[in-house]
């Protein structure tokens, strides 16, 4: 089985120069068979769809882990609109025989993100509402679909409970949180071949 990890800046090491992103840590483990990791900073799902053929489909993977949606939520799209776009990606993957695995983005720290990026706090609060809707739709839609879901919000909450700091800027992950995500995703991948 060959896997690809695909998505926006949350897949990569944004905000951690020299640090290894959770995706790259997983790719360094040959037994997980991750053959390609692709991220695009600032991309929405529409942007990722435009690149899907060259970034993913030509490699004919068996499974694709997809993490995106935060930029869509920040740009004002609802959870339902984001879900519709993700379903389109899923259908494209199934068309080549690949199985999508959805990595749901965590909630944003609105105050820290607003301070770092200069946007109003309310923008990130509204984005969080869309991300909650997305998570609810995927969780409600899961029974009987065979859908694989790795929820980074539950991982973030566990990390915070352990006393960790999740974000460098309210949106992108600290180096230690990348490590924690990698350890949890490793276990998840081994349990969802």
PDB file of C-alpha atoms in Angstrom:
ATOM      1  CA  UNK A   1       0.000   0.000   0.000  1.00  0.00           C
ATOM      2  CA  UNK A   2       1.327   3.413  -0.981  1.00  0.00           C
ATOM      3  CA  UNK A   3       0.086   6.509   0.801  1.00  0.00           C
ATOM      4  CA  UNK A   4       0.201  10.237   0.083  1.00  0.00           C
ATOM      5  CA  UNK A   5      -0.364  13.025   2.581  1.00  0.00           C
ATOM      6  CA  UNK A   6      -1.914  16.049   0.865  1.00  0.00           C
ATOM      7  CA  UNK A   7      -3.163  19.420   2.020  1.00  0.00           C
ATOM      8  CA  UNK A   8      -2.557  22.978   3.093  1.00  0.00           C
ATOM      9  CA  UNK A   9       0.084  24.459   5.398  1.00  0.00           C
ATOM     10  CA  UNK A  10      -1.049  22.308   8.334  1.00  0.00           C
ATOM     11  CA  UNK A  11       0.520  19.338   6.531  1.00  0.00           C
ATOM     12  CA  UNK A  12       3.896  21.106   6.335  1.00  0.00           C
ATOM     13  CA  UNK A  13       6.317  22.695   8.800  1.00  0.00           C
ATOM     14  CA  UNK A  14       4.913  26.250   8.481  1.00  0.00           C
ATOM     15  CA  UNK A  15       6.094  28.333  11.434  1.00  0.00           C
ATOM     16  CA  UNK A  16       8.811  25.816  12.355  1.00  0.00           C
ATOM     17  CA  UNK A  17      11.868  26.557  10.260  1.00  0.00           C
ATOM     18  CA  UNK A  18      14.123  23.535  10.399  1.00  0.00           C
ATOM     19  CA  UNK A  19      11.499  21.523  12.276  1.00  0.00           C
ATOM     20  CA  UNK A  20      10.048  18.344  10.876  1.00  0.00           C
ATOM     21  CA  UNK A  21       6.328  18.449  10.172  1.00  0.00           C
ATOM     22  CA  UNK A  22       4.209  15.575  11.466  1.00  0.00           C
ATOM     23  CA  UNK A  23       3.732  14.445   7.862  1.00  0.00           C
ATOM     24  CA  UNK A  24       7.461  14.309   7.178  1.00  0.00           C
ATOM     25  CA  UNK A  25       8.053  12.431  10.416  1.00  0.00           C
ATOM     26  CA  UNK A  26       5.558   9.815   9.251  1.00  0.00           C
ATOM     27  CA  UNK A  27       7.113   9.699   5.775  1.00  0.00           C
ATOM     28  CA  UNK A  28      10.469   8.906   7.393  1.00  0.00           C
ATOM     29  CA  UNK A  29       9.002   5.629   8.712  1.00  0.00           C
ATOM     30  CA  UNK A  30       9.268   3.216   5.752  1.00  0.00           C
ATOM     31  CA  UNK A  31       6.822   0.726   7.240  1.00  0.00           C
ATOM     32  CA  UNK A  32       4.011   3.316   6.859  1.00  0.00           C
ATOM     33  CA  UNK A  33       4.625   3.400   3.078  1.00  0.00           C
ATOM     34  CA  UNK A  34       4.139   7.141   2.629  1.00  0.00           C
ATOM     35  CA  UNK A  35       5.580   7.760  -0.816  1.00  0.00           C
ATOM     36  CA  UNK A  36       4.745  11.449  -1.235  1.00  0.00           C
ATOM     37  CA  UNK A  37       3.949  14.446   1.008  1.00  0.00           C
ATOM     38  CA  UNK A  38       2.555  17.597  -0.617  1.00  0.00           C
ATOM     39  CA  UNK A  39       1.408  20.798   1.053  1.00  0.00           C
ATOM     40  CA  UNK A  40       0.601  24.248  -0.259  1.00  0.00           C
ATOM     41  CA  UNK A  41       0.638  27.176   2.159  1.00  0.00           C
ATOM     42  CA  UNK A  42      -2.531  29.267   2.037  1.00  0.00           C
ATOM     43  CA  UNK A  43      -4.404  26.973  -0.340  1.00  0.00           C
ATOM     44  CA  UNK A  44      -8.131  26.466  -0.124  1.00  0.00           C
ATOM     45  CA  UNK A  45      -9.752  23.210  -1.154  1.00  0.00           C
ATOM     46  CA  UNK A  46     -10.493  24.702  -4.588  1.00  0.00           C
ATOM     47  CA  UNK A  47      -6.772  25.408  -5.011  1.00  0.00           C
ATOM     48  CA  UNK A  48      -5.930  21.858  -3.975  1.00  0.00           C
ATOM     49  CA  UNK A  49      -8.499  20.450  -6.415  1.00  0.00           C
ATOM     50  CA  UNK A  50      -6.813  22.409  -9.219  1.00  0.00           C
ATOM     51  CA  UNK A  51      -3.506  20.694  -8.367  1.00  0.00           C
ATOM     52  CA  UNK A  52      -4.939  17.263  -7.527  1.00  0.00           C
ATOM     53  CA  UNK A  53      -4.019  15.544 -10.798  1.00  0.00           C
ATOM     54  CA  UNK A  54      -0.347  16.571 -10.771  1.00  0.00           C
ATOM     55  CA  UNK A  55       0.123  16.385  -6.992  1.00  0.00           C
ATOM     56  CA  UNK A  56      -1.724  13.148  -6.267  1.00  0.00           C
ATOM     57  CA  UNK A  57      -3.589  11.293  -9.003  1.00  0.00           C
ATOM     58  CA  UNK A  58      -0.559  10.710 -11.263  1.00  0.00           C
ATOM     59  CA  UNK A  59       1.104   8.784  -8.423  1.00  0.00           C
ATOM     60  CA  UNK A  60      -1.818   6.297  -8.242  1.00  0.00           C
ATOM     61  CA  UNK A  61      -1.747   5.926  -4.437  1.00  0.00           C
ATOM     62  CA  UNK A  62      -3.761   3.363  -2.521  1.00  0.00           C
ATOM     63  CA  UNK A  63      -4.651   5.829   0.229  1.00  0.00           C
ATOM     64  CA  UNK A  64      -4.501   9.625   0.553  1.00  0.00           C
ATOM     65  CA  UNK A  65      -4.545  11.431   3.881  1.00  0.00           C
ATOM     66  CA  UNK A  66      -6.138  14.837   3.255  1.00  0.00           C
ATOM     67  CA  UNK A  67      -5.845  17.769   5.650  1.00  0.00           C
ATOM     68  CA  UNK A  68      -7.430  21.023   4.527  1.00  0.00           C
ATOM     69  CA  UNK A  69     -10.344  23.311   5.260  1.00  0.00           C
ATOM     70  CA  UNK A  70      -8.907  25.872   7.662  1.00  0.00           C
ATOM     71  CA  UNK A  71      -8.225  28.393   4.893  1.00  0.00           C
ATOM     72  CA  UNK A  72     -11.724  27.806   3.525  1.00  0.00           C
ATOM     73  CA  UNK A  73     -13.215  28.431   6.967  1.00  0.00           C
ATOM     74  CA  UNK A  74     -11.161  31.611   7.364  1.00  0.00           C
ATOM     75  CA  UNK A  75     -12.369  32.798   3.953  1.00  0.00           C
ATOM     76  CA  UNK A  76     -15.994  32.457   5.105  1.00  0.00           C
ATOM     77  CA  UNK A  77     -17.074  29.088   3.716  1.00  0.00           C
ATOM     78  CA  UNK A  78     -19.481  27.053   5.841  1.00  0.00           C
ATOM     79  CA  UNK A  79     -18.893  23.519   7.068  1.00  0.00           C
ATOM     80  CA  UNK A  80     -21.374  22.245   4.473  1.00  0.00           C
ATOM     81  CA  UNK A  81     -19.586  24.045   1.635  1.00  0.00           C
ATOM     82  CA  UNK A  82     -16.236  22.686   2.783  1.00  0.00           C
ATOM     83  CA  UNK A  83     -17.697  19.181   3.031  1.00  0.00           C
ATOM     84  CA  UNK A  84     -19.050  19.358  -0.529  1.00  0.00           C
ATOM     85  CA  UNK A  85     -15.573  20.220  -1.830  1.00  0.00           C
ATOM     86  CA  UNK A  86     -14.014  17.414   0.205  1.00  0.00           C
ATOM     87  CA  UNK A  87     -16.558  14.959  -1.193  1.00  0.00           C
ATOM     88  CA  UNK A  88     -15.463  16.012  -4.683  1.00  0.00           C
ATOM     89  CA  UNK A  89     -11.830  15.211  -3.827  1.00  0.00           C
ATOM     90  CA  UNK A  90     -12.960  11.895  -2.364  1.00  0.00           C
ATOM     91  CA  UNK A  91     -14.780  10.972  -5.575  1.00  0.00           C
ATOM     92  CA  UNK A  92     -11.719  11.844  -7.666  1.00  0.00           C
ATOM     93  CA  UNK A  93      -9.575   9.603  -5.463  1.00  0.00           C
ATOM     94  CA  UNK A  94     -12.049   6.743  -5.573  1.00  0.00           C
ATOM     95  CA  UNK A  95     -12.045   7.113  -9.374  1.00  0.00           C
ATOM     96  CA  UNK A  96      -8.420   5.923  -9.457  1.00  0.00           C
ATOM     97  CA  UNK A  97      -8.986   3.290  -6.769  1.00  0.00           C
ATOM     98  CA  UNK A  98      -7.493   5.307  -3.899  1.00  0.00           C
ATOM     99  CA  UNK A  99      -9.095   5.447  -0.470  1.00  0.00           C
ATOM    100  CA  UNK A 100      -9.393   8.911   1.125  1.00  0.00           C
ATOM    101  CA  UNK A 101      -8.533   9.297   4.799  1.00  0.00           C
ATOM    102  CA  UNK A 102      -9.772  12.561   6.244  1.00  0.00           C
ATOM    103  CA  UNK A 103      -7.574  14.464   8.673  1.00  0.00           C
ATOM    104  CA  UNK A 104      -9.904  17.064  10.174  1.00  0.00           C
ATOM    105  CA  UNK A 105      -8.284  20.383  11.119  1.00  0.00           C
ATOM    106  CA  UNK A 106      -8.302  21.528  14.734  1.00  0.00           C
ATOM    107  CA  UNK A 107      -9.941  24.648  16.093  1.00  0.00           C
ATOM    108  CA  UNK A 108      -8.003  27.885  15.709  1.00  0.00           C
ATOM    109  CA  UNK A 109      -6.884  30.028  18.672  1.00  0.00           C
ATOM    110  CA  UNK A 110      -8.760  33.190  17.600  1.00  0.00           C
ATOM    111  CA  UNK A 111      -6.927  35.669  19.828  1.00  0.00           C
ATOM    112  CA  UNK A 112      -3.442  34.404  18.966  1.00  0.00           C
ATOM    113  CA  UNK A 113      -4.236  34.168  15.247  1.00  0.00           C
ATOM    114  CA  UNK A 114      -5.693  37.693  15.197  1.00  0.00           C
ATOM    115  CA  UNK A 115      -2.641  39.035  17.004  1.00  0.00           C
ATOM    116  CA  UNK A 116      -0.250  37.276  14.625  1.00  0.00           C
ATOM    117  CA  UNK A 117      -2.017  37.825  11.296  1.00  0.00           C
ATOM    118  CA  UNK A 118      -3.674  41.193  12.008  1.00  0.00           C
ATOM    119  CA  UNK A 119      -7.243  40.089  11.310  1.00  0.00           C
ATOM    120  CA  UNK A 120     -10.211  40.671  13.634  1.00  0.00           C
ATOM    121  CA  UNK A 121     -10.786  38.005  16.291  1.00  0.00           C
ATOM    122  CA  UNK A 122     -14.328  37.513  15.000  1.00  0.00           C
ATOM    123  CA  UNK A 123     -12.968  36.219  11.678  1.00  0.00           C
ATOM    124  CA  UNK A 124     -11.303  33.298  13.460  1.00  0.00           C
ATOM    125  CA  UNK A 125     -14.301  32.749  15.734  1.00  0.00           C
ATOM    126  CA  UNK A 126     -16.480  32.408  12.633  1.00  0.00           C
ATOM    127  CA  UNK A 127     -13.894  30.083  11.075  1.00  0.00           C
ATOM    128  CA  UNK A 128     -14.042  27.931  14.203  1.00  0.00           C
ATOM    129  CA  UNK A 129     -17.807  27.679  13.820  1.00  0.00           C
ATOM    130  CA  UNK A 130     -17.353  26.381  10.254  1.00  0.00           C
ATOM    131  CA  UNK A 131     -14.720  23.891  11.462  1.00  0.00           C
ATOM    132  CA  UNK A 132     -17.122  22.671  14.177  1.00  0.00           C
ATOM    133  CA  UNK A 133     -19.802  22.211  11.505  1.00  0.00           C
ATOM    134  CA  UNK A 134     -17.335  20.303   9.322  1.00  0.00           C
ATOM    135  CA  UNK A 135     -16.398  18.023  12.199  1.00  0.00           C
ATOM    136  CA  UNK A 136     -20.048  17.409  13.087  1.00  0.00           C
ATOM    137  CA  UNK A 137     -20.949  16.563   9.486  1.00  0.00           C
ATOM    138  CA  UNK A 138     -18.078  14.114   9.178  1.00  0.00           C
ATOM    139  CA  UNK A 139     -18.769  12.493  12.530  1.00  0.00           C
ATOM    140  CA  UNK A 140     -22.507  12.189  11.779  1.00  0.00           C
ATOM    141  CA  UNK A 141     -21.803  10.911   8.276  1.00  0.00           C
ATOM    142  CA  UNK A 142     -19.256   8.299   9.335  1.00  0.00           C
ATOM    143  CA  UNK A 143     -21.337   5.216  10.258  1.00  0.00           C
ATOM    144  CA  UNK A 144     -21.562   2.787   7.381  1.00  0.00           C
ATOM    145  CA  UNK A 145     -19.432   4.868   5.010  1.00  0.00           C
ATOM    146  CA  UNK A 146     -16.139   3.139   5.664  1.00  0.00           C
ATOM    147  CA  UNK A 147     -14.686   6.614   6.032  1.00  0.00           C
ATOM    148  CA  UNK A 148     -11.396   6.956   7.884  1.00  0.00           C
ATOM    149  CA  UNK A 149     -11.208  10.044  10.074  1.00  0.00           C
ATOM    150  CA  UNK A 150      -8.293  11.359  12.120  1.00  0.00           C
ATOM    151  CA  UNK A 151      -9.558  14.329  14.158  1.00  0.00           C
ATOM    152  CA  UNK A 152      -6.760  16.765  15.003  1.00  0.00           C
ATOM    153  CA  UNK A 153      -9.068  18.643  17.383  1.00  0.00           C
ATOM    154  CA  UNK A 154      -9.268  15.661  19.735  1.00  0.00           C
ATOM    155  CA  UNK A 155      -5.480  15.288  19.457  1.00  0.00           C
ATOM    156  CA  UNK A 156      -5.050  19.014  20.222  1.00  0.00           C
ATOM    157  CA  UNK A 157      -7.303  18.756  23.288  1.00  0.00           C
ATOM    158  CA  UNK A 158      -5.319  15.755  24.555  1.00  0.00           C
ATOM    159  CA  UNK A 159      -2.089  17.715  23.991  1.00  0.00           C
ATOM    160  CA  UNK A 160      -3.423  20.718  25.901  1.00  0.00           C
ATOM    161  CA  UNK A 161      -4.527  18.424  28.738  1.00  0.00           C
ATOM    162  CA  UNK A 162      -0.934  17.169  28.925  1.00  0.00           C
ATOM    163  CA  UNK A 163       0.236  20.786  29.280  1.00  0.00           C
ATOM    164  CA  UNK A 164       1.543  21.230  25.748  1.00  0.00           C
ATOM    165  CA  UNK A 165       1.392  24.326  23.576  1.00  0.00           C
ATOM    166  CA  UNK A 166      -0.244  23.595  20.232  1.00  0.00           C
ATOM    167  CA  UNK A 167       0.324  26.709  18.118  1.00  0.00           C
ATOM    168  CA  UNK A 168       3.107  29.088  17.172  1.00  0.00           C
ATOM    169  CA  UNK A 169       0.616  31.656  15.829  1.00  0.00           C
ATOM    170  CA  UNK A 170      -2.897  30.470  16.685  1.00  0.00           C
ATOM    171  CA  UNK A 171      -3.120  28.309  13.556  1.00  0.00           C
ATOM    172  CA  UNK A 172       0.168  26.491  12.829  1.00  0.00           C
ATOM    173  CA  UNK A 173       1.690  23.834  15.038  1.00  0.00           C
ATOM    174  CA  UNK A 174       4.658  23.990  17.403  1.00  0.00           C
ATOM    175  CA  UNK A 175       7.510  21.537  16.849  1.00  0.00           C
ATOM    176  CA  UNK A 176       6.487  19.491  19.891  1.00  0.00           C
ATOM    177  CA  UNK A 177       2.858  19.374  18.755  1.00  0.00           C
ATOM    178  CA  UNK A 178       4.043  18.140  15.340  1.00  0.00           C
ATOM    179  CA  UNK A 179       5.817  15.310  17.181  1.00  0.00           C
ATOM    180  CA  UNK A 180       2.702  14.497  19.183  1.00  0.00           C
ATOM    181  CA  UNK A 181       0.529  14.477  16.059  1.00  0.00           C
ATOM    182  CA  UNK A 182       3.048  12.182  14.357  1.00  0.00           C
ATOM    183  CA  UNK A 183       2.968   9.711  17.256  1.00  0.00           C
ATOM    184  CA  UNK A 184      -0.840   9.656  17.326  1.00  0.00           C
ATOM    185  CA  UNK A 185      -1.134   9.492  13.524  1.00  0.00           C
ATOM    186  CA  UNK A 186       1.363   6.608  13.437  1.00  0.00           C
ATOM    187  CA  UNK A 187      -0.845   4.575  15.779  1.00  0.00           C
ATOM    188  CA  UNK A 188      -3.936   5.581  13.796  1.00  0.00           C
ATOM    189  CA  UNK A 189      -2.378   4.542  10.472  1.00  0.00           C
ATOM    190  CA  UNK A 190      -1.330   1.183  11.849  1.00  0.00           C
ATOM    191  CA  UNK A 191      -4.903   0.639  13.040  1.00  0.00           C
ATOM    192  CA  UNK A 192      -6.464   1.774   9.733  1.00  0.00           C
ATOM    193  CA  UNK A 193      -4.511   0.017   6.985  1.00  0.00           C
TER     194      UNK A 193
END
